[in-house]
CSV table of C-alpha atoms in Angstrom, one decimal:
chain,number,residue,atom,x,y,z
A,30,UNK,CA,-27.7,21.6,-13.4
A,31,UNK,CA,-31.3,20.2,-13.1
A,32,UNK,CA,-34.0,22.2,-11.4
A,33,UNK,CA,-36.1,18.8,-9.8
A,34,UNK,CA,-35.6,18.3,-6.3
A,35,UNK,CA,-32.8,16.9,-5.1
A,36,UNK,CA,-32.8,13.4,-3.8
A,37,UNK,CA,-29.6,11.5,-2.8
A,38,UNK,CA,-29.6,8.2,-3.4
A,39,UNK,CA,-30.2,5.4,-0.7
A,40,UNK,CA,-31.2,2.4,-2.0
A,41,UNK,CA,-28.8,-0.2,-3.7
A,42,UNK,CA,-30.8,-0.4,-7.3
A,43,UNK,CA,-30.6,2.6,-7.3
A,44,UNK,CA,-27.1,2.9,-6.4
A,45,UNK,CA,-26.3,0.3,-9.2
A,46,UNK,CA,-28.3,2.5,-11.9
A,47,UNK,CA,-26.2,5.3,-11.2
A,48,UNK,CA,-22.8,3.5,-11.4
A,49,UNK,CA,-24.1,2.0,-14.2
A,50,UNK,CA,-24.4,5.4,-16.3
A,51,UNK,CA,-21.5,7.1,-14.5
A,52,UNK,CA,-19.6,3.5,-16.6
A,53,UNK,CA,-20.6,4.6,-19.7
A,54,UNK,CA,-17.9,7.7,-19.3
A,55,UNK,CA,-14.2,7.5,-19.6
A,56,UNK,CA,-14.2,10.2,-16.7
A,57,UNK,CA,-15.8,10.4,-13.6
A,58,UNK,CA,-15.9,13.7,-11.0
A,59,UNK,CA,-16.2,13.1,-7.5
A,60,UNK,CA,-16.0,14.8,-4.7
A,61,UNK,CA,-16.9,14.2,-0.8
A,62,UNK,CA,-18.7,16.1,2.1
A,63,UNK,CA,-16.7,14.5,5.4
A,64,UNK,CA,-16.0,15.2,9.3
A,65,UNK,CA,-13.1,14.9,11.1
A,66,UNK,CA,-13.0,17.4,14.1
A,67,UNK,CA,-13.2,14.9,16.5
A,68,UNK,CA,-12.5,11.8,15.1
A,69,UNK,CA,-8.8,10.3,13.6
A,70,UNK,CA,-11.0,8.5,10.3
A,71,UNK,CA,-12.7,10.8,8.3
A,72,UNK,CA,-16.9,10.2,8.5
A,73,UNK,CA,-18.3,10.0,5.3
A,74,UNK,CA,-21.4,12.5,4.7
A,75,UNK,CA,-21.9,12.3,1.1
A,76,UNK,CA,-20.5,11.3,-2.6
A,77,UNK,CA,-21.0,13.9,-5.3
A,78,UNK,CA,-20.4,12.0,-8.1
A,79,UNK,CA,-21.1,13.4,-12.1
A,80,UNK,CA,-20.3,12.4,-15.6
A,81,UNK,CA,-21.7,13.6,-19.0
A,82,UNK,CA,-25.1,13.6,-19.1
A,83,UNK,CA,-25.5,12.1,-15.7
A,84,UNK,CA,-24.9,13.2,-11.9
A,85,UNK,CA,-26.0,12.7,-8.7
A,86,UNK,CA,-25.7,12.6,-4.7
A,87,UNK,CA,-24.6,9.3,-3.0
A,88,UNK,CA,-25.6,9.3,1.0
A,89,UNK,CA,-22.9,6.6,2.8
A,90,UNK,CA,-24.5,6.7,6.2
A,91,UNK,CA,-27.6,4.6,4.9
A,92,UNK,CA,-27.5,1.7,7.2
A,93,UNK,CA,-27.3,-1.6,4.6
A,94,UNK,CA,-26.2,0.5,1.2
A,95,UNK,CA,-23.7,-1.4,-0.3
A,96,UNK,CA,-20.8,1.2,-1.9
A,97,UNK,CA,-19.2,-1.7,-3.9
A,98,UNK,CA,-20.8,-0.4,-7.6
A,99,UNK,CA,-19.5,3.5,-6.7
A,100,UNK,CA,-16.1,1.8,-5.1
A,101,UNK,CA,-15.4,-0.5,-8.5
A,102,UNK,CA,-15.4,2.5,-10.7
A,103,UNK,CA,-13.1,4.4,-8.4
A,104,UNK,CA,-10.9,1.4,-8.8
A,105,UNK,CA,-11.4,1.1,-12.6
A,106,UNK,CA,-8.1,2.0,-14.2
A,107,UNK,CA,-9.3,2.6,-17.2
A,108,UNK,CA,-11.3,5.7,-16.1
A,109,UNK,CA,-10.1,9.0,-15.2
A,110,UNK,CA,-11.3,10.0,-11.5
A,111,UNK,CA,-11.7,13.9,-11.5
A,112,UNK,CA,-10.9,15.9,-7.9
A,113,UNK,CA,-10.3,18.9,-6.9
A,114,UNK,CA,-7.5,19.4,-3.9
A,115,UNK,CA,-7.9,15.9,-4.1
A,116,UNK,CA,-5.5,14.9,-1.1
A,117,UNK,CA,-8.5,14.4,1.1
A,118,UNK,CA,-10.9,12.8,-0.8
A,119,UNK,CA,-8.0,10.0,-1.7
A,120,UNK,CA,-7.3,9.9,1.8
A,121,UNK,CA,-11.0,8.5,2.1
A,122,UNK,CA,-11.2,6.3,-0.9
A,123,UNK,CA,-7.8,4.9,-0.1
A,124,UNK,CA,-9.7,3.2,3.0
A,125,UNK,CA,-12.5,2.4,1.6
A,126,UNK,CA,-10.8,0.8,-1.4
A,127,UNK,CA,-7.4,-0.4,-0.2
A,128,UNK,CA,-5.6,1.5,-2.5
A,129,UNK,CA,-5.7,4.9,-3.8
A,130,UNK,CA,-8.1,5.4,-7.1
A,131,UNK,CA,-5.7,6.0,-10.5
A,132,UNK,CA,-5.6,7.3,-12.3
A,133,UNK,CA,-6.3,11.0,-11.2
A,134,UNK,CA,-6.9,14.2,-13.0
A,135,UNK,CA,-7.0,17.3,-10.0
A,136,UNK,CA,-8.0,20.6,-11.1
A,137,UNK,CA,-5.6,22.3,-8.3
A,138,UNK,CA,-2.8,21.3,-10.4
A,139,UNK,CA,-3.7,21.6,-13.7
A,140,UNK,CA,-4.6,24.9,-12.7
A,141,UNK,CA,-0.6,25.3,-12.3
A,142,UNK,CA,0.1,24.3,-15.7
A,143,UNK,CA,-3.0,26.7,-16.8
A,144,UNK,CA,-1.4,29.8,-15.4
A,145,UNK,CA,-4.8,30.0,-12.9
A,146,UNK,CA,-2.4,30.4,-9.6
A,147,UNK,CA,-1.1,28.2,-7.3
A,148,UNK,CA,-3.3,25.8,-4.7
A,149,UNK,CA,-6.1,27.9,-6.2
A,150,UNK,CA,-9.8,27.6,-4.5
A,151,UNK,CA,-12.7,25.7,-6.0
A,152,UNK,CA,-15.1,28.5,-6.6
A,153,UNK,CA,-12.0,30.9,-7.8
A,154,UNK,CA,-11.4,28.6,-10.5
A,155,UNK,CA,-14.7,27.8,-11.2
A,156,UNK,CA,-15.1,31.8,-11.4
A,157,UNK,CA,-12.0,32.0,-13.5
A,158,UNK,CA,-12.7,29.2,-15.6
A,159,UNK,CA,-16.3,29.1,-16.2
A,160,UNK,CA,-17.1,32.7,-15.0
A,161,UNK,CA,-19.6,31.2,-12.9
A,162,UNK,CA,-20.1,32.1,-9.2
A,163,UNK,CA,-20.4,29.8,-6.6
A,164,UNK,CA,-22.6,30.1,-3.1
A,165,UNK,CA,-19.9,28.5,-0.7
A,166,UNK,CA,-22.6,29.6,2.4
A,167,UNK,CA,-23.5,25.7,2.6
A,168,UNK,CA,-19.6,24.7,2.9
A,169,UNK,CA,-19.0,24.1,6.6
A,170,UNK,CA,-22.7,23.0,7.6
A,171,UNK,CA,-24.0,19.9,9.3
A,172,UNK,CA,-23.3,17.3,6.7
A,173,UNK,CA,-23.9,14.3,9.1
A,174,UNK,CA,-27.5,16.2,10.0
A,175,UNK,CA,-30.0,14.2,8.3
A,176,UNK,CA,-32.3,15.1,6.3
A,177,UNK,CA,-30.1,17.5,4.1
A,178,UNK,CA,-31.7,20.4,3.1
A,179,UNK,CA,-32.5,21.6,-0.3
A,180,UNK,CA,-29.7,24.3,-0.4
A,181,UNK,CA,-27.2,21.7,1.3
A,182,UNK,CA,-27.9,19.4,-1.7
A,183,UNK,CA,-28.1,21.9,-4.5
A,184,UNK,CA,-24.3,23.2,-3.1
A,185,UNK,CA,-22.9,19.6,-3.4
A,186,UNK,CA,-24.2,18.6,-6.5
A,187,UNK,CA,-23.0,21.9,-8.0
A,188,UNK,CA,-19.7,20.5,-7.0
A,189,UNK,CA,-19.5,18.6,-9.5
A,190,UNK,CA,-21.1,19.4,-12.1
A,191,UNK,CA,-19.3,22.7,-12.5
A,192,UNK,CA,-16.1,20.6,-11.7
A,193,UNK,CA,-17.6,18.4,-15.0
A,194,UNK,CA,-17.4,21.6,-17.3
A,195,UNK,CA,-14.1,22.9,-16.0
A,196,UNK,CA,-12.5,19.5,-16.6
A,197,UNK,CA,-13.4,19.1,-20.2
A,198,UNK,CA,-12.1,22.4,-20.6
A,199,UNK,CA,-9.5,22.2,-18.9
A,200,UNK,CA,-8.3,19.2,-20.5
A,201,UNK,CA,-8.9,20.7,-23.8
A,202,UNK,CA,-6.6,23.5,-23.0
A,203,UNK,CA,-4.0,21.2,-21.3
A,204,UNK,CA,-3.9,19.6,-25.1
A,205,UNK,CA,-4.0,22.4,-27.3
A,206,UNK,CA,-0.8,23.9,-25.4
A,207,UNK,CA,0.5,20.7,-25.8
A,208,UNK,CA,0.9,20.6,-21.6
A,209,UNK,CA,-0.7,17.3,-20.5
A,210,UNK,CA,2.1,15.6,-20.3
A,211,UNK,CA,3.4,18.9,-17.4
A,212,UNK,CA,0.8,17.8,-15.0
A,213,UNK,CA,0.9,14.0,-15.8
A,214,UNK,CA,3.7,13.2,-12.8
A,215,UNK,CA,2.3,15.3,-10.3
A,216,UNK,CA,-1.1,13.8,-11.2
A,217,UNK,CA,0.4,10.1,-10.6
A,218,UNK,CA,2.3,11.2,-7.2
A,219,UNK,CA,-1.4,11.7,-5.9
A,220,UNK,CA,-1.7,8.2,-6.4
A,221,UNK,CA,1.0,6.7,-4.7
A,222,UNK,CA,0.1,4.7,-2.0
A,223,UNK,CA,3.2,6.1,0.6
A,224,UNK,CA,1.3,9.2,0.8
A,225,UNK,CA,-1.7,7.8,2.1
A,226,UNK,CA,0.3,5.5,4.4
A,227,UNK,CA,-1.6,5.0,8.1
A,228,UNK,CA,0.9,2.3,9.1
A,229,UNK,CA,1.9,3.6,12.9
A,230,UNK,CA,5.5,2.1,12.7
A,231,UNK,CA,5.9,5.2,10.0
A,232,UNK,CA,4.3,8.1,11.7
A,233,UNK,CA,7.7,9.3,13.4
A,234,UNK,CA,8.3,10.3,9.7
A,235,UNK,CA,5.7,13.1,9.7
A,236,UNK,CA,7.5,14.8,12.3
A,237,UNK,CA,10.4,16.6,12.9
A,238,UNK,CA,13.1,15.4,15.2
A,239,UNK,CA,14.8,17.5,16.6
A,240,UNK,CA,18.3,15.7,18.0
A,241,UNK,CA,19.8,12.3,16.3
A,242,UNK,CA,21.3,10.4,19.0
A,243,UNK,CA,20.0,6.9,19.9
A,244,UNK,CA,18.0,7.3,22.7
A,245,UNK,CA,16.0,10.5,22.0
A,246,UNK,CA,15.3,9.0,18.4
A,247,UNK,CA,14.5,5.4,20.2
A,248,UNK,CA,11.9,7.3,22.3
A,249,UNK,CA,11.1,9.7,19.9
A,250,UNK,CA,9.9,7.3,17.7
A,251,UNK,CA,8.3,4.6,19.8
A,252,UNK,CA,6.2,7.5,21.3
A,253,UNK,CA,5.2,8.7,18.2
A,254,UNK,CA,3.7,4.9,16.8
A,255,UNK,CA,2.2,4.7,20.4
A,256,UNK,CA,0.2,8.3,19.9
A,257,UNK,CA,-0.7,6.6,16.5
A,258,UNK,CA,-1.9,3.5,17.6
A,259,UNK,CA,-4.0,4.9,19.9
A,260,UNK,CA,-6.0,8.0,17.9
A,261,UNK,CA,-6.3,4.9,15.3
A,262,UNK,CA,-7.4,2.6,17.8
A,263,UNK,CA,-9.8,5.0,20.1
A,264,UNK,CA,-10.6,7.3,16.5
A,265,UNK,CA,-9.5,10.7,17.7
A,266,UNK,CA,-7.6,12.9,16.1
A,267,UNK,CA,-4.1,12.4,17.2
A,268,UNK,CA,-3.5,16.0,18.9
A,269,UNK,CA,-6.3,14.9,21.2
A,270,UNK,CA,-4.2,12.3,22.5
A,271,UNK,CA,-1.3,14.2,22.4
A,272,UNK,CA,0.5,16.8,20.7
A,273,UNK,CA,3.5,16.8,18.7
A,274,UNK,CA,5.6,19.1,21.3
A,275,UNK,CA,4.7,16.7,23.6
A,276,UNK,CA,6.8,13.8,22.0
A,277,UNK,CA,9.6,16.2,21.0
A,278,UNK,CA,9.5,16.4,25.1
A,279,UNK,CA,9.4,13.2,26.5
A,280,UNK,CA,11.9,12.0,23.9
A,281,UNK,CA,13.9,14.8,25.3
A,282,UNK,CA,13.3,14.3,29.2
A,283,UNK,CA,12.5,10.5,29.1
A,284,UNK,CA,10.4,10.8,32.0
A,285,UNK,CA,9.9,7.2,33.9
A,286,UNK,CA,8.0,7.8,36.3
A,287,UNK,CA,4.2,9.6,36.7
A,288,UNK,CA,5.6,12.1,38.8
A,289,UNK,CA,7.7,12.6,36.0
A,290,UNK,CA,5.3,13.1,33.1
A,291,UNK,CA,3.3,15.1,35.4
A,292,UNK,CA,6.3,17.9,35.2
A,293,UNK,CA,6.5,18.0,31.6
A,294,UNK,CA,4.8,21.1,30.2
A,295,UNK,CA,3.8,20.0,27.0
A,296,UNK,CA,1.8,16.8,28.7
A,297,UNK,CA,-1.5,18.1,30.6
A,298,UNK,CA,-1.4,17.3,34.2
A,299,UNK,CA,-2.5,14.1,34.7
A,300,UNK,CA,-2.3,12.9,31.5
A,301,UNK,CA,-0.6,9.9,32.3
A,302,UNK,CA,-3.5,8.6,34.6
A,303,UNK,CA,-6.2,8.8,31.9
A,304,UNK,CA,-7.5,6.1,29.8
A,305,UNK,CA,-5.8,7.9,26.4
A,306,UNK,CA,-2.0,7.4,28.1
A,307,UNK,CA,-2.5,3.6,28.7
A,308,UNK,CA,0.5,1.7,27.4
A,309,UNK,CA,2.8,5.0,27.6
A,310,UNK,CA,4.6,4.7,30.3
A,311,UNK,CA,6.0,1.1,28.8
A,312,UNK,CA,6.5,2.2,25.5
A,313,UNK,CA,9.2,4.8,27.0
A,314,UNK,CA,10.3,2.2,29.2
A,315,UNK,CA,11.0,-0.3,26.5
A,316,UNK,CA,12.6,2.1,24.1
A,317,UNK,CA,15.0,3.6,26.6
A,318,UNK,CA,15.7,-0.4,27.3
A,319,UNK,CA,16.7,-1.3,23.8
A,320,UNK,CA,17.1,1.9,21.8
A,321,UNK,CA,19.0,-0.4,18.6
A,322,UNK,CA,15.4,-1.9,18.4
A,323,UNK,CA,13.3,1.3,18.3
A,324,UNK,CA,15.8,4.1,16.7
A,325,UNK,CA,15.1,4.8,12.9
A,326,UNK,CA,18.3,4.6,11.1
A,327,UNK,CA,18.9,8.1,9.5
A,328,UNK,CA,20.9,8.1,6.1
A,329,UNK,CA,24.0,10.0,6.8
A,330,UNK,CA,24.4,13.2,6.1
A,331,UNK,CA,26.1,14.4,3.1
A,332,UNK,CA,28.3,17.3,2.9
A,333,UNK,CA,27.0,19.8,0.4
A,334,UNK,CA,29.4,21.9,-1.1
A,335,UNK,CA,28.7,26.1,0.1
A,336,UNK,CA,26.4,27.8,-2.3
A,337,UNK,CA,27.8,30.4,-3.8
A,338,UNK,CA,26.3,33.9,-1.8
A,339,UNK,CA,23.4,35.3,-4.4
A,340,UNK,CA,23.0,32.3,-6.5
A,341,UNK,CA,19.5,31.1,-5.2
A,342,UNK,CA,18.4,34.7,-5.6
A,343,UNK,CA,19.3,34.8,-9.0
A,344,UNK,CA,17.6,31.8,-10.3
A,345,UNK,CA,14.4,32.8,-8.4
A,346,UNK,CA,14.4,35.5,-10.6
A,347,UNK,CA,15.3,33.7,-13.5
A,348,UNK,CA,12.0,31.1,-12.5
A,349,UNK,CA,9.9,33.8,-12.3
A,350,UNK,CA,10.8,34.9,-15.4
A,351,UNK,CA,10.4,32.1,-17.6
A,352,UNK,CA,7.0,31.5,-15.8
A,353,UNK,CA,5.9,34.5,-16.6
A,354,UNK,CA,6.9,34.0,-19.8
A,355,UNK,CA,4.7,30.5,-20.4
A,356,UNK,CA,2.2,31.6,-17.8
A,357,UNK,CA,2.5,28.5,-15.3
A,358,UNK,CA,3.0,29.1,-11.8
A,359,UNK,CA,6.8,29.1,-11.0
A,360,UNK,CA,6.1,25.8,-8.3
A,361,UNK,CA,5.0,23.5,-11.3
A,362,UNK,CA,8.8,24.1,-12.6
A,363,UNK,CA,10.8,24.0,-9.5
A,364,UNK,CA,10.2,24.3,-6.2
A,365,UNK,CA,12.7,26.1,-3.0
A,366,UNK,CA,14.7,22.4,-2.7
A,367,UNK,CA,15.1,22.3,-6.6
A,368,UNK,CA,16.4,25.8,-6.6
A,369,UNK,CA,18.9,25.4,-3.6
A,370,UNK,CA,20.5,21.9,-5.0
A,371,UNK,CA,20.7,23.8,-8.4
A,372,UNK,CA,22.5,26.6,-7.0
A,373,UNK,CA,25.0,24.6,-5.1
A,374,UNK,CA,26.5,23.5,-9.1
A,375,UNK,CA,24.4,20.0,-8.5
A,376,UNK,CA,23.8,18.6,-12.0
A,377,UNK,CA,21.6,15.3,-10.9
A,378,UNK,CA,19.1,14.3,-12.8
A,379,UNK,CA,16.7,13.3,-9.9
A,380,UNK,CA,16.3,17.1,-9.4
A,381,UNK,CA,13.0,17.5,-11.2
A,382,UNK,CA,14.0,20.8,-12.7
A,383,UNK,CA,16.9,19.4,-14.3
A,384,UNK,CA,14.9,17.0,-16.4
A,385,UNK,CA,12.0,16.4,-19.1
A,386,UNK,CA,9.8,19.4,-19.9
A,387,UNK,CA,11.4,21.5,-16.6
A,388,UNK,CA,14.6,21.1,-18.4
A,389,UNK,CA,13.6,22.7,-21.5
A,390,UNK,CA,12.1,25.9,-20.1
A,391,UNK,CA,14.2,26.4,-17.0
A,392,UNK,CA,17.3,23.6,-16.1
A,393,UNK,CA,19.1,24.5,-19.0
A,394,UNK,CA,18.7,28.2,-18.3
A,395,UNK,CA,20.0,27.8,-14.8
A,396,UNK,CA,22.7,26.2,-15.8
A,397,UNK,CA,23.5,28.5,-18.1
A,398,UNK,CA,23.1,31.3,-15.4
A,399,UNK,CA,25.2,29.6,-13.0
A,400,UNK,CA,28.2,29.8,-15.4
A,401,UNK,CA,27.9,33.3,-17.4
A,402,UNK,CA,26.3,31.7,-20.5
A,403,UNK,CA,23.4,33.6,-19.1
A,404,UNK,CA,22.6,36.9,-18.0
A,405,UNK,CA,19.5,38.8,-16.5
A,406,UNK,CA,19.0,42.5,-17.0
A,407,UNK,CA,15.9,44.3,-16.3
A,408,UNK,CA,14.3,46.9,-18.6
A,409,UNK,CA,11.2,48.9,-19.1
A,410,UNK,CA,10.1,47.0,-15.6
A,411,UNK,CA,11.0,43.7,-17.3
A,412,UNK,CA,13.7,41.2,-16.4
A,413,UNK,CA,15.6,40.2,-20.2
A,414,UNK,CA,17.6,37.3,-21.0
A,415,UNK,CA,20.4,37.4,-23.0
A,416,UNK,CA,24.1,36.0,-24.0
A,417,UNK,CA,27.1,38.2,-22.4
A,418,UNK,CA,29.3,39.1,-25.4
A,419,UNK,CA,33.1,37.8,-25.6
């Protein structure tokens, strides 16, 4: 990393310059400084942005700098946008872009496929990786504080440009144990556009309800678009306007009244007065008046068959044995849903681990498990596979 000091970048030729050599790469790493404490939409702070030969800071809240150069090559899909934990920083381009960048190489998950560990830190696998150590001490500072100091901007350029190293090698070694292809999925579920979804009809999906007849689900829901609308509309976070026991409660009580909401214990006292509750009162009041029009329809439930008593345990040990074994972390192969459907006899191939490379190393294990074809023994402090005789 260079040793001049550290300038982000404000003015648009500038801007354009930079996007202009960041082009000449197939790859790009990126990576964000943000707040969000008080806010629903995430303020922009800063773009780290690097390439080979070629990095640099990005500062958002100039009044009059035009992103549209920087926002192009996110949206290039012939070039490969480099995150890591990259949930949030999509989040932010998703908005600024309309769409979430592809395609997407993340470091997190790759890590997976590495053997590195599982949702592993930035400066672990920088440590791990690189064996270079990292001064995090700048993390959670003022980002919005201008000017940046020295050490703030040394921090976030290091982002990525030891995230620029780690990728190369980390794709290198993702291709020599023939493993790109492990990660590729995952990779693309970052970029699918559901995850990123803001619309408020949906938000009653990111919460857990709790009964399924029609009029709790009718309020339940209706409640939980209103709180939506309104953190979106006012830009607060959404347990400032209320929280989530809150609309497990009034779908539960269905209060009607102020007096009403004032005896709930999950709404503050005199909630329902304030500007934040406008509008609440006649969302319950509309839902309770035509619940067809505001429940969600649930699929119906299926009947699984009983799993049989110490199956699940079984095949835990099995996954952790064959990722021992190929040094990935057991979550890339199959996670708790996997292993419960698998132990219950289900044979579906929309059960990840049942299919493609999970298949190979572990699905066709478990199956063989599940019906004595298989059998687990543990020796000298390892667990052994082998074939029962007759």
């Amino acid at each position: 990393m260079t040793d001049k000091i550290l300038k982000p970048i404000t003015a648009q030729e500038e801007l354009q310059k930079f996007c202009a050599s960041l082009a000449e790469s197939d790859f790009v790493c990126v990576d964000t400084e943000f707040h969000r404490e008080t806010t629903f939409w995430p303020e922009l702070c800063l773009i780290q942005a690097s390439a080979p030969g070629t990095e640099g800071l990005i500062d958002p809240m100039v009044k009059g700098l035009d992103l549209t150069p920087f926002l192009d090559l996110m949206a290039d899909p012939s070039r490969v946008k480099v995150f890591h934990a990259a949930r949030q920083d999509m989040e932010i381009f998703n908005r600024l872009i309309g769409a979430p960048p592809a395609p997407v190489f993340d470091t997190q998950i790759a890590a997976m496929a590495l053997g590195l560990g599982d949702s592993i830190s930035y400066d672990n696998l920088i440590q791990r990786v690189l064996r270079r150590h990292i001064d995090k001490s700048s993390q959670f500072t003022d980002w919005k504080r201008r000017p940046l100091s020295d050490r703030q901007l040394k921090y976030a350029l290091g982002d990525v440009t030891h995230l620029r190293d780690a990728y190369i090698q980390m794709r290198d070694e993702l291709d020599k144990l023939d493993r790109t292809n492990w990660v590729k999925s995952e990779m693309a579920d970052i970029s699918d556009p559901a995850v990123y979804d803001t619309d408020p009809k949906n938000a009653w999906q990111r919460l857990k309800f709790r009964k399924t007849h029609k009029d709790y689900l009718a309020v339940f829901a209706a409640v939980a678009e209103w709180r939506e609308r309104q953190a979106q509309t006012i830009d607060r976070p959404r347990r400032r306007i209320l929280k989530d026991e809150a609309i497990q409660e009034i779908a539960d009580q269905k209060p009607k009244s102020e007096d009403q909401f004032d005896r709930l214990r999950a709404v503050p006292n005199g909630f329902i007065r304030s500007r934040n509750a406008d509008g609440l009162v006649e969302t319950v009041e509309a839902a309770l008046a035509d619940p067809d029009a505001y429940a969600p329809k649930l699929p119906k439930r299926q009947h699984n068959p009983q799993t049989p008593a110490g199956a699940p345990e079984m095949l835990k040990v099995l996954l952790k044995a064959v990722s021992d074994d190929i040094n990935v972390v057991p979550r890339l192969i199959a996670n708790a849903a996997d292993i419960e459907r698998i132990a219950r006899g289900e044979t579906s191939n929309d059960i990840p681990a049942l299919s493609g490379w999970r298949h190979d190393v572990f699905g066709q294990k478990a199956r063989a498990l599940l019906t004595g074809k298989l059998a687990l023994s543990f020796e000298d402090g390892q667990v052994r596979l082998f074939e029962p005789k007759g």
